[in-house]
């Protein structure tokens, strides 16, 4: 009986202090959808909203970058602390960084990183990682108002044609990478989780893919069995240089190395990469790099 009373008191204290996670069903997701002007992809209790820069015509080494390859901004909402926590990665032009940042800061959101992912892209794109917690509709309003300072499309246009087929041997790519990929807007995308649990601010980050803490690998066909590849490896410090060596020895360029978050456990680094070559050859190089990490393999 005494243990039960103590447990109830502890739960009450946690509820009062806002430490108990909110439940997804307690959030008015329709209002969040309406505020952001789009529907999310839902995985577990995470609602992820895409903000692709479909307005931009970006090329890199002669390759026209599809939004799904490297221009897919996003914001993910996870019920937490009596409301929601958000994490996101927004794609911006250089001239858009400070107006968007100022609006974010004024509304109480946090900026956790600003950096490049690619090299030699024209026009150059930058990536702003953001975080926050509180009332979900207020958070959505803050994101919408900040993005209005950029030319990020805030309305979703109906597709004018079906997405292009992925002209690659995706079955062989699946076998080499070790997980099942998914076609997305003419790009074949892999999400490879780590084996170790990841948390931010004491909150477990799960599912890892929608929250941006799984290794992402994207293949965009460029003809004749070739593909442009980019994405980011999620690494602990001791894995960084082993992965750099594995990528470079397989003809894959390392284009950025940095953090995305401020208070994650374990401490993580994100390594971005680029190549345009035979897709199967590149997949084997990526698998060699994944083998240097604590990543899952089916």
CSV table of N, CA and C in Angstrom, one decimal, residues 20-29 45 47 78-84 136:
chain,number,residue,atom,x,y,z
A,20,UNK,N,5.5,14.2,-17.7
A,20,UNK,CA,4.9,13.0,-18.4
A,20,UNK,C,4.7,13.3,-19.8
A,21,UNK,N,5.0,12.3,-20.7
A,21,UNK,CA,4.8,12.5,-22.1
A,21,UNK,C,3.3,12.7,-22.4
A,22,UNK,N,3.0,13.6,-23.4
A,22,UNK,CA,1.6,13.7,-23.9
A,22,UNK,C,1.3,12.5,-24.7
A,23,UNK,N,0.0,12.3,-24.9
A,23,UNK,CA,-0.4,11.2,-25.8
A,23,UNK,C,-0.8,11.8,-27.2
A,24,UNK,N,-0.5,11.0,-28.2
A,24,UNK,CA,-0.8,11.5,-29.6
A,24,UNK,C,-2.3,11.9,-29.7
A,25,UNK,N,-3.2,11.1,-29.1
A,25,UNK,CA,-4.6,11.3,-29.2
A,25,UNK,C,-5.1,12.6,-28.5
A,26,UNK,N,-4.3,13.1,-27.6
A,26,UNK,CA,-4.6,14.4,-26.9
A,26,UNK,C,-4.4,15.6,-27.7
A,27,UNK,N,-3.7,15.5,-28.9
A,27,UNK,CA,-3.3,16.6,-29.7
A,27,UNK,C,-4.3,16.8,-30.8
A,28,UNK,N,-4.7,18.0,-31.1
A,28,UNK,CA,-5.7,18.3,-32.2
A,28,UNK,C,-4.8,18.3,-33.5
A,29,UNK,N,-4.6,17.2,-34.1
A,29,UNK,CA,-3.7,17.1,-35.2
A,29,UNK,C,-4.3,17.8,-36.4
A,45,UNK,N,4.0,7.7,-32.9
A,45,UNK,CA,3.4,8.9,-32.4
A,45,UNK,C,4.0,10.1,-33.0
A,47,UNK,N,4.4,12.8,-36.1
A,47,UNK,CA,3.8,13.4,-37.3
A,47,UNK,C,4.9,14.2,-38.0
A,78,UNK,N,6.4,15.3,-32.0
A,78,UNK,CA,6.3,14.2,-31.1
A,78,UNK,C,5.7,14.6,-29.8
A,79,UNK,N,4.6,14.0,-29.4
A,79,UNK,CA,4.0,14.3,-28.1
A,79,UNK,C,5.0,14.2,-27.0
A,80,UNK,N,5.0,15.2,-26.1
A,80,UNK,CA,6.0,15.3,-25.0
A,80,UNK,C,5.7,16.4,-24.1
A,81,UNK,N,6.0,16.2,-22.8
A,81,UNK,CA,5.9,17.3,-21.8
A,81,UNK,C,4.6,18.0,-21.8
A,82,UNK,N,3.5,17.3,-21.9
A,82,UNK,CA,2.2,17.9,-21.9
A,82,UNK,C,1.8,18.7,-23.2
A,83,UNK,N,2.6,18.6,-24.2
A,83,UNK,CA,2.4,19.2,-25.5
A,83,UNK,C,3.1,18.4,-26.6
A,84,UNK,N,4.0,19.1,-27.2
A,84,UNK,CA,4.8,18.4,-28.3
A,84,UNK,C,6.2,19.0,-28.3
A,136,UNK,N,1.2,22.4,-29.6
A,136,UNK,CA,1.5,22.0,-31.0
A,136,UNK,C,1.0,23.0,-32.0
